[in-house]
């Protein structure tokens, strides 16, 4: 288990809480209202925050408003939370229908505890990824579809825009949704974990090196992996070397990345039971 130090914000689907933990004390993560932990944020009580919600809106708030949970309605779902430092750092947002948008933190205007639109569109918004990213050609956006196909493009493949700008297409989807997205340094690679069931309801699993999928154009079509009517993919996880990983009992784990052996993307998943890792 990992050792946790200083103030941490534990971000859940519909709630936040915090803890002060001294050096060399092990902390076991727990649930709030049966919602999974979504992120752990290092911070100070003087910090202000921006929460991106699944429906495409955002909330700006201070520390006290955040941990009181008074700013969230029952239907709200947090996609991500980060510190509002008013800088020119870039926030990337990706929707499940393959659109994305890059906006500077400084563009997120507004007063405390009010909701504002983060993506300007008339379509129904379902944000699956939002985070502060490195706006560099050395970094790629990595996306997995419902069938396990993978699309990768450079973070710089589209321009940074204001909140009023329309999102841009970043994956050539055909009757599919994106279900998993992250951003990573291209040279660092990564691993995609495939969880599936066969027609006998047996658990199946495989891990594929992210470098099996080339970084291509912004609107290029996703590259297929193993597809068979008897294999039903249920969950995908993108894991990087610096990912924070938990097991299904909410214990923080070390060394998971190096322990996972990869197979070719065209190979069938193996029938095996394995931990459904949770990646923050």
mmCIF file of C-alpha atoms in Angstrom:
data_model
loop_
_atom_site.group_PDB
_atom_site.id
_atom_site.type_symbol
_atom_site.label_atom_id
_atom_site.label_comp_id
_atom_site.label_asym_id
_atom_site.label_seq_id
_atom_site.Cartn_x
_atom_site.Cartn_y
_atom_site.Cartn_z
ATOM 1 C CA UNK A 1 0.000 0.000 0.000
ATOM 2 C CA UNK A 2 1.127 3.568 -0.717
ATOM 3 C CA UNK A 3 1.851 6.125 1.967
ATOM 4 C CA UNK A 4 -0.313 9.259 1.866
ATOM 5 C CA UNK A 5 0.900 12.613 3.172
ATOM 6 C CA UNK A 6 -0.503 16.153 3.605
ATOM 7 C CA UNK A 7 -4.041 17.339 2.748
ATOM 8 C CA UNK A 8 -5.896 15.207 0.209
ATOM 9 C CA UNK A 9 -9.229 15.824 -1.477
ATOM 10 C CA UNK A 10 -11.005 12.517 -2.148
ATOM 11 C CA UNK A 11 -13.230 13.146 -5.158
ATOM 12 C CA UNK A 12 -16.266 10.855 -5.486
ATOM 13 C CA UNK A 13 -18.965 10.683 -8.119
ATOM 14 C CA UNK A 14 -21.223 13.065 -6.229
ATOM 15 C CA UNK A 15 -19.282 14.135 -3.140
ATOM 16 C CA UNK A 16 -15.890 15.270 -1.860
ATOM 17 C CA UNK A 17 -14.189 14.925 1.494
ATOM 18 C CA UNK A 18 -10.697 15.564 2.805
ATOM 19 C CA UNK A 19 -8.244 14.277 5.362
ATOM 20 C CA UNK A 20 -5.069 15.449 7.050
ATOM 21 C CA UNK A 21 -2.640 12.540 7.161
ATOM 22 C CA UNK A 22 0.772 12.662 8.840
ATOM 23 C CA UNK A 23 3.947 11.278 7.256
ATOM 24 C CA UNK A 24 4.429 7.488 7.326
ATOM 25 C CA UNK A 25 0.748 6.736 8.017
ATOM 26 C CA UNK A 26 -1.023 4.342 5.657
ATOM 27 C CA UNK A 27 -4.524 5.427 4.629
ATOM 28 C CA UNK A 28 -7.170 3.036 3.324
ATOM 29 C CA UNK A 29 -9.563 4.603 0.806
ATOM 30 C CA UNK A 30 -13.270 4.086 1.461
ATOM 31 C CA UNK A 31 -16.636 4.714 -0.218
ATOM 32 C CA UNK A 32 -19.140 7.519 0.251
ATOM 33 C CA UNK A 33 -22.723 6.537 -0.590
ATOM 34 C CA UNK A 34 -21.384 3.596 -2.635
ATOM 35 C CA UNK A 35 -19.769 5.910 -5.193
ATOM 36 C CA UNK A 36 -16.241 5.090 -6.307
ATOM 37 C CA UNK A 37 -13.305 7.339 -5.603
ATOM 38 C CA UNK A 38 -12.579 9.204 -8.849
ATOM 39 C CA UNK A 39 -9.465 11.180 -7.988
ATOM 40 C CA UNK A 40 -7.129 12.236 -5.196
ATOM 41 C CA UNK A 41 -6.060 15.914 -5.284
ATOM 42 C CA UNK A 42 -3.108 17.321 -3.342
ATOM 43 C CA UNK A 43 -3.965 20.809 -2.148
ATOM 44 C CA UNK A 44 -3.891 23.497 0.521
ATOM 45 C CA UNK A 45 -6.897 25.020 2.254
ATOM 46 C CA UNK A 46 -6.212 28.355 0.563
ATOM 47 C CA UNK A 47 -6.720 26.852 -2.905
ATOM 48 C CA UNK A 48 -9.726 27.378 -5.169
ATOM 49 C CA UNK A 49 -11.084 24.634 -7.395
ATOM 50 C CA UNK A 50 -12.838 23.906 -10.684
ATOM 51 C CA UNK A 51 -15.088 20.855 -10.954
ATOM 52 C CA UNK A 52 -16.028 19.610 -14.435
ATOM 53 C CA UNK A 53 -19.371 17.802 -14.457
ATOM 54 C CA UNK A 54 -20.515 15.007 -16.754
ATOM 55 C CA UNK A 55 -23.300 17.167 -18.245
ATOM 56 C CA UNK A 56 -20.791 19.691 -19.645
ATOM 57 C CA UNK A 57 -20.990 22.347 -16.928
ATOM 58 C CA UNK A 58 -18.380 23.445 -14.391
ATOM 59 C CA UNK A 59 -18.403 24.862 -10.861
ATOM 60 C CA UNK A 60 -15.818 27.179 -9.307
ATOM 61 C CA UNK A 61 -15.512 26.993 -5.530
ATOM 62 C CA UNK A 62 -13.204 27.489 -2.553
ATOM 63 C CA UNK A 63 -12.024 24.773 -0.175
ATOM 64 C CA UNK A 64 -14.837 25.143 2.370
ATOM 65 C CA UNK A 65 -17.548 25.066 -0.295
ATOM 66 C CA UNK A 66 -15.953 22.009 -1.860
ATOM 67 C CA UNK A 67 -15.745 19.790 1.215
ATOM 68 C CA UNK A 68 -19.178 20.865 2.505
ATOM 69 C CA UNK A 69 -20.693 19.289 -0.654
ATOM 70 C CA UNK A 70 -23.303 22.058 -0.660
ATOM 71 C CA UNK A 71 -22.518 22.913 -4.294
ATOM 72 C CA UNK A 72 -23.524 19.573 -5.812
ATOM 73 C CA UNK A 73 -27.048 18.512 -6.720
ATOM 74 C CA UNK A 74 -28.137 14.870 -6.642
ATOM 75 C CA UNK A 75 -28.033 14.578 -10.423
ATOM 76 C CA UNK A 76 -24.524 16.058 -10.688
ATOM 77 C CA UNK A 77 -21.607 13.780 -11.448
ATOM 78 C CA UNK A 78 -18.012 14.937 -11.099
ATOM 79 C CA UNK A 79 -15.735 13.957 -13.982
ATOM 80 C CA UNK A 80 -12.699 15.693 -12.552
ATOM 81 C CA UNK A 81 -11.580 18.328 -10.101
ATOM 82 C CA UNK A 82 -8.444 20.466 -10.288
ATOM 83 C CA UNK A 83 -6.940 23.519 -8.646
ATOM 84 C CA UNK A 84 -7.938 26.865 -10.157
ATOM 85 C CA UNK A 85 -4.625 28.721 -10.365
ATOM 86 C CA UNK A 86 -5.797 31.203 -13.037
ATOM 87 C CA UNK A 87 -2.958 30.136 -15.321
ATOM 88 C CA UNK A 88 -2.650 29.479 -19.044
ATOM 89 C CA UNK A 89 -2.478 25.730 -18.447
ATOM 90 C CA UNK A 90 -4.801 23.854 -20.782
ATOM 91 C CA UNK A 91 -7.853 21.817 -19.776
ATOM 92 C CA UNK A 92 -8.831 19.057 -22.221
ATOM 93 C CA UNK A 93 -12.434 17.804 -22.245
ATOM 94 C CA UNK A 94 -13.620 14.772 -24.260
ATOM 95 C CA UNK A 95 -17.207 13.581 -24.820
ATOM 96 C CA UNK A 96 -18.374 10.014 -25.388
ATOM 97 C CA UNK A 97 -19.441 10.804 -28.975
ATOM 98 C CA UNK A 98 -15.872 11.676 -29.956
ATOM 99 C CA UNK A 99 -15.666 15.464 -29.584
ATOM 100 C CA UNK A 100 -13.064 17.410 -27.659
ATOM 101 C CA UNK A 101 -12.106 20.868 -26.579
ATOM 102 C CA UNK A 102 -9.027 22.562 -25.120
ATOM 103 C CA UNK A 103 -9.520 25.631 -22.925
ATOM 104 C CA UNK A 104 -7.152 27.567 -20.671
ATOM 105 C CA UNK A 105 -7.825 27.503 -16.925
ATOM 106 C CA UNK A 106 -7.927 31.296 -17.030
ATOM 107 C CA UNK A 107 -10.970 31.100 -19.357
ATOM 108 C CA UNK A 108 -13.112 29.471 -16.669
ATOM 109 C CA UNK A 109 -14.727 32.660 -15.422
ATOM 110 C CA UNK A 110 -17.467 32.905 -12.836
ATOM 111 C CA UNK A 111 -18.220 33.308 -9.159
ATOM 112 C CA UNK A 112 -18.125 30.736 -6.398
ATOM 113 C CA UNK A 113 -20.722 27.924 -6.300
ATOM 114 C CA UNK A 114 -22.496 28.769 -9.593
ATOM 115 C CA UNK A 115 -22.665 26.433 -12.584
ATOM 116 C CA UNK A 116 -21.509 27.548 -16.011
ATOM 117 C CA UNK A 117 -21.272 25.816 -19.389
ATOM 118 C CA UNK A 118 -17.868 24.338 -20.205
ATOM 119 C CA UNK A 119 -18.808 23.126 -23.709
ATOM 120 C CA UNK A 120 -20.970 25.163 -26.086
ATOM 121 C CA UNK A 121 -23.239 22.807 -28.020
ATOM 122 C CA UNK A 122 -26.934 22.123 -28.472
ATOM 123 C CA UNK A 123 -26.367 18.360 -28.311
ATOM 124 C CA UNK A 124 -26.651 16.366 -25.096
ATOM 125 C CA UNK A 125 -23.272 16.366 -23.392
ATOM 126 C CA UNK A 126 -21.672 13.357 -21.735
ATOM 127 C CA UNK A 127 -18.102 14.240 -20.738
ATOM 128 C CA UNK A 128 -15.984 11.174 -20.005
ATOM 129 C CA UNK A 129 -12.629 12.929 -19.558
ATOM 130 C CA UNK A 130 -11.484 16.324 -18.304
ATOM 131 C CA UNK A 131 -8.048 17.217 -16.991
ATOM 132 C CA UNK A 132 -5.191 19.698 -17.100
ATOM 133 C CA UNK A 133 -2.801 18.447 -19.808
ATOM 134 C CA UNK A 134 0.530 19.275 -21.379
ATOM 135 C CA UNK A 135 -0.243 21.127 -24.637
ATOM 136 C CA UNK A 136 2.644 19.505 -26.479
ATOM 137 C CA UNK A 137 3.141 17.277 -29.522
ATOM 138 C CA UNK A 138 4.987 14.901 -27.168
ATOM 139 C CA UNK A 139 1.645 13.941 -25.594
ATOM 140 C CA UNK A 140 -1.214 11.898 -27.051
ATOM 141 C CA UNK A 141 -4.936 11.593 -26.368
ATOM 142 C CA UNK A 142 -5.706 7.872 -25.994
ATOM 143 C CA UNK A 143 -9.319 6.723 -26.427
ATOM 144 C CA UNK A 144 -11.016 3.321 -26.250
ATOM 145 C CA UNK A 145 -14.418 2.556 -27.808
ATOM 146 C CA UNK A 146 -17.173 0.187 -26.652
ATOM 147 C CA UNK A 147 -15.761 -2.606 -28.834
ATOM 148 C CA UNK A 148 -12.188 -2.114 -27.617
ATOM 149 C CA UNK A 149 -10.919 -0.215 -30.656
ATOM 150 C CA UNK A 150 -8.327 2.460 -29.918
ATOM 151 C CA UNK A 151 -7.846 5.975 -31.318
ATOM 152 C CA UNK A 152 -4.763 8.096 -30.602
ATOM 153 C CA UNK A 153 -3.932 11.627 -31.727
ATOM 154 C CA UNK A 154 -1.613 14.395 -30.587
ATOM 155 C CA UNK A 155 -2.828 16.839 -27.945
ATOM 156 C CA UNK A 156 -1.788 19.592 -30.377
ATOM 157 C CA UNK A 157 -3.955 18.244 -33.214
ATOM 158 C CA UNK A 158 -6.575 20.929 -32.527
ATOM 159 C CA UNK A 159 -6.475 24.501 -31.290
ATOM 160 C CA UNK A 160 -7.070 25.905 -27.816
ATOM 161 C CA UNK A 161 -10.360 27.828 -27.707
ATOM 162 C CA UNK A 162 -12.586 29.812 -25.359
ATOM 163 C CA UNK A 163 -15.600 28.485 -23.497
ATOM 164 C CA UNK A 164 -17.996 29.796 -26.159
ATOM 165 C CA UNK A 165 -16.326 27.837 -28.966
ATOM 166 C CA UNK A 166 -17.818 24.628 -30.343
ATOM 167 C CA UNK A 167 -16.042 21.313 -29.602
ATOM 168 C CA UNK A 168 -14.113 19.605 -32.410
ATOM 169 C CA UNK A 169 -14.283 16.050 -33.683
ATOM 170 C CA UNK A 170 -11.328 14.031 -32.394
ATOM 171 C CA UNK A 171 -12.228 10.458 -33.347
ATOM 172 C CA UNK A 172 -13.740 8.997 -36.513
ATOM 173 C CA UNK A 173 -16.417 6.968 -34.743
ATOM 174 C CA UNK A 174 -18.995 4.845 -36.591
ATOM 175 C CA UNK A 175 -22.054 4.033 -34.441
ATOM 176 C CA UNK A 176 -19.905 3.678 -31.316
ATOM 177 C CA UNK A 177 -19.198 5.596 -28.148
ATOM 178 C CA UNK A 178 -15.920 6.315 -26.390
ATOM 179 C CA UNK A 179 -15.831 4.730 -22.934
ATOM 180 C CA UNK A 180 -12.284 5.376 -21.735
ATOM 181 C CA UNK A 181 -9.823 8.248 -22.345
ATOM 182 C CA UNK A 182 -6.536 9.490 -20.955
ATOM 183 C CA UNK A 183 -3.543 11.624 -21.959
ATOM 184 C CA UNK A 184 0.030 10.387 -21.720
ATOM 185 C CA UNK A 185 3.547 11.187 -22.862
ATOM 186 C CA UNK A 186 4.057 9.256 -26.095
ATOM 187 C CA UNK A 187 7.569 8.103 -25.155
ATOM 188 C CA UNK A 188 6.284 6.671 -21.849
ATOM 189 C CA UNK A 189 3.777 4.359 -23.549
ATOM 190 C CA UNK A 190 1.126 2.704 -21.332
ATOM 191 C CA UNK A 191 -1.056 -0.390 -21.076
ATOM 192 C CA UNK A 192 -4.727 -0.945 -21.922
ATOM 193 C CA UNK A 193 -6.508 -3.474 -19.717
ATOM 194 C CA UNK A 194 -9.400 -5.375 -21.314
ATOM 195 C CA UNK A 195 -12.001 -7.005 -19.054
ATOM 196 C CA UNK A 196 -14.526 -9.315 -20.759
ATOM 197 C CA UNK A 197 -16.912 -12.253 -20.382
ATOM 198 C CA UNK A 198 -17.371 -15.168 -22.791
ATOM 199 C CA UNK A 199 -20.600 -16.975 -23.680
ATOM 200 C CA UNK A 200 -20.074 -19.245 -20.648
ATOM 201 C CA UNK A 201 -20.031 -16.170 -18.388
ATOM 202 C CA UNK A 202 -16.360 -16.785 -17.580
ATOM 203 C CA UNK A 203 -14.130 -13.811 -16.792
ATOM 204 C CA UNK A 204 -11.556 -12.917 -19.444
ATOM 205 C CA UNK A 205 -8.621 -10.502 -19.404
ATOM 206 C CA UNK A 206 -5.735 -9.187 -21.442
ATOM 207 C CA UNK A 207 -3.305 -6.273 -21.344
ATOM 208 C CA UNK A 208 -2.072 -4.572 -24.543
ATOM 209 C CA UNK A 209 0.840 -2.152 -24.892
ATOM 210 C CA UNK A 210 -0.450 1.279 -25.936
ATOM 211 C CA UNK A 211 2.325 1.472 -28.546
ATOM 212 C CA UNK A 212 0.512 -1.282 -30.497
ATOM 213 C CA UNK A 213 -1.671 1.618 -31.649
ATOM 214 C CA UNK A 214 0.018 4.412 -33.619
ATOM 215 C CA UNK A 215 -0.635 8.120 -33.003
ATOM 216 C CA UNK A 216 -2.575 9.296 -36.060
ATOM 217 C CA UNK A 217 -4.667 12.224 -37.240
ATOM 218 C CA UNK A 218 -7.345 13.858 -35.129
ATOM 219 C CA UNK A 219 -10.297 12.435 -37.113
ATOM 220 C CA UNK A 220 -8.765 9.083 -38.067
ATOM 221 C CA UNK A 221 -10.763 5.914 -37.439
ATOM 222 C CA UNK A 222 -10.068 3.844 -34.292
ATOM 223 C CA UNK A 223 -7.910 0.730 -34.752
ATOM 224 C CA UNK A 224 -9.658 -2.564 -33.985
ATOM 225 C CA UNK A 225 -8.572 -5.147 -31.427
ATOM 226 C CA UNK A 226 -9.753 -8.763 -31.113
ATOM 227 C CA UNK A 227 -13.486 -8.928 -31.921
ATOM 228 C CA UNK A 228 -15.649 -12.036 -31.587
ATOM 229 C CA UNK A 229 -19.363 -12.502 -30.917
ATOM 230 C CA UNK A 230 -18.489 -14.827 -28.020
ATOM 231 C CA UNK A 231 -16.384 -12.174 -26.259
ATOM 232 C CA UNK A 232 -18.247 -9.350 -24.575
ATOM 233 C CA UNK A 233 -15.986 -6.507 -23.432
ATOM 234 C CA UNK A 234 -17.235 -5.019 -20.172
ATOM 235 C CA UNK A 235 -14.567 -2.603 -18.982
ATOM 236 C CA UNK A 236 -11.383 -0.907 -20.175
ATOM 237 C CA UNK A 237 -8.641 0.757 -18.143
ATOM 238 C CA UNK A 238 -5.687 2.761 -19.483
ATOM 239 C CA UNK A 239 -2.723 2.453 -17.152
ATOM 240 C CA UNK A 240 0.460 4.553 -17.197
ATOM 241 C CA UNK A 241 3.655 4.153 -15.198
ATOM 242 C CA UNK A 242 2.718 7.005 -12.858
ATOM 243 C CA UNK A 243 -0.956 6.008 -12.445
ATOM 244 C CA UNK A 244 -2.394 5.753 -8.930
ATOM 245 C CA UNK A 245 -3.934 2.274 -8.752
ATOM 246 C CA UNK A 246 -6.370 0.668 -6.279
ATOM 247 C CA UNK A 247 -7.765 -2.840 -5.974
ATOM 248 C CA UNK A 248 -11.490 -3.531 -5.680
ATOM 249 C CA UNK A 249 -11.244 -3.230 -1.885
ATOM 250 C CA UNK A 250 -9.933 0.348 -2.238
ATOM 251 C CA UNK A 251 -6.381 -0.365 -1.137
ATOM 252 C CA UNK A 252 -3.682 1.652 -2.884
ATOM 253 C CA UNK A 253 -1.271 -0.610 -4.763
ATOM 254 C CA UNK A 254 2.375 -0.327 -5.830
ATOM 255 C CA UNK A 255 4.106 -1.895 -8.830
ATOM 256 C CA UNK A 256 0.983 -2.891 -10.789
ATOM 257 C CA UNK A 257 2.223 -1.487 -14.106
ATOM 258 C CA UNK A 258 5.415 -3.554 -14.191
ATOM 259 C CA UNK A 259 3.655 -6.758 -13.128
ATOM 260 C CA UNK A 260 1.166 -6.792 -16.012
ATOM 261 C CA UNK A 261 2.365 -8.766 -19.038
ATOM 262 C CA UNK A 262 1.118 -7.570 -22.422
ATOM 263 C CA UNK A 263 -0.136 -9.538 -25.404
ATOM 264 C CA UNK A 264 -0.721 -8.548 -29.037
ATOM 265 C CA UNK A 265 -3.838 -6.485 -29.717
ATOM 266 C CA UNK A 266 -5.190 -9.135 -32.122
ATOM 267 C CA UNK A 267 -5.009 -11.906 -29.490
ATOM 268 C CA UNK A 268 -8.084 -13.245 -27.748
ATOM 269 C CA UNK A 269 -8.368 -12.392 -24.033
ATOM 270 C CA UNK A 270 -7.488 -15.279 -21.686
ATOM 271 C CA UNK A 271 -10.043 -16.938 -19.452
ATOM 272 C CA UNK A 272 -8.832 -15.832 -16.037
ATOM 273 C CA UNK A 273 -9.995 -13.984 -12.959
ATOM 274 C CA UNK A 274 -8.080 -10.851 -12.162
ATOM 275 C CA UNK A 275 -8.475 -7.754 -10.022
ATOM 276 C CA UNK A 276 -10.566 -5.011 -11.594
ATOM 277 C CA UNK A 277 -8.042 -2.266 -11.040
ATOM 278 C CA UNK A 278 -9.301 1.251 -10.367
ATOM 279 C CA UNK A 279 -7.036 3.950 -11.802
ATOM 280 C CA UNK A 280 -7.118 7.525 -10.491
#
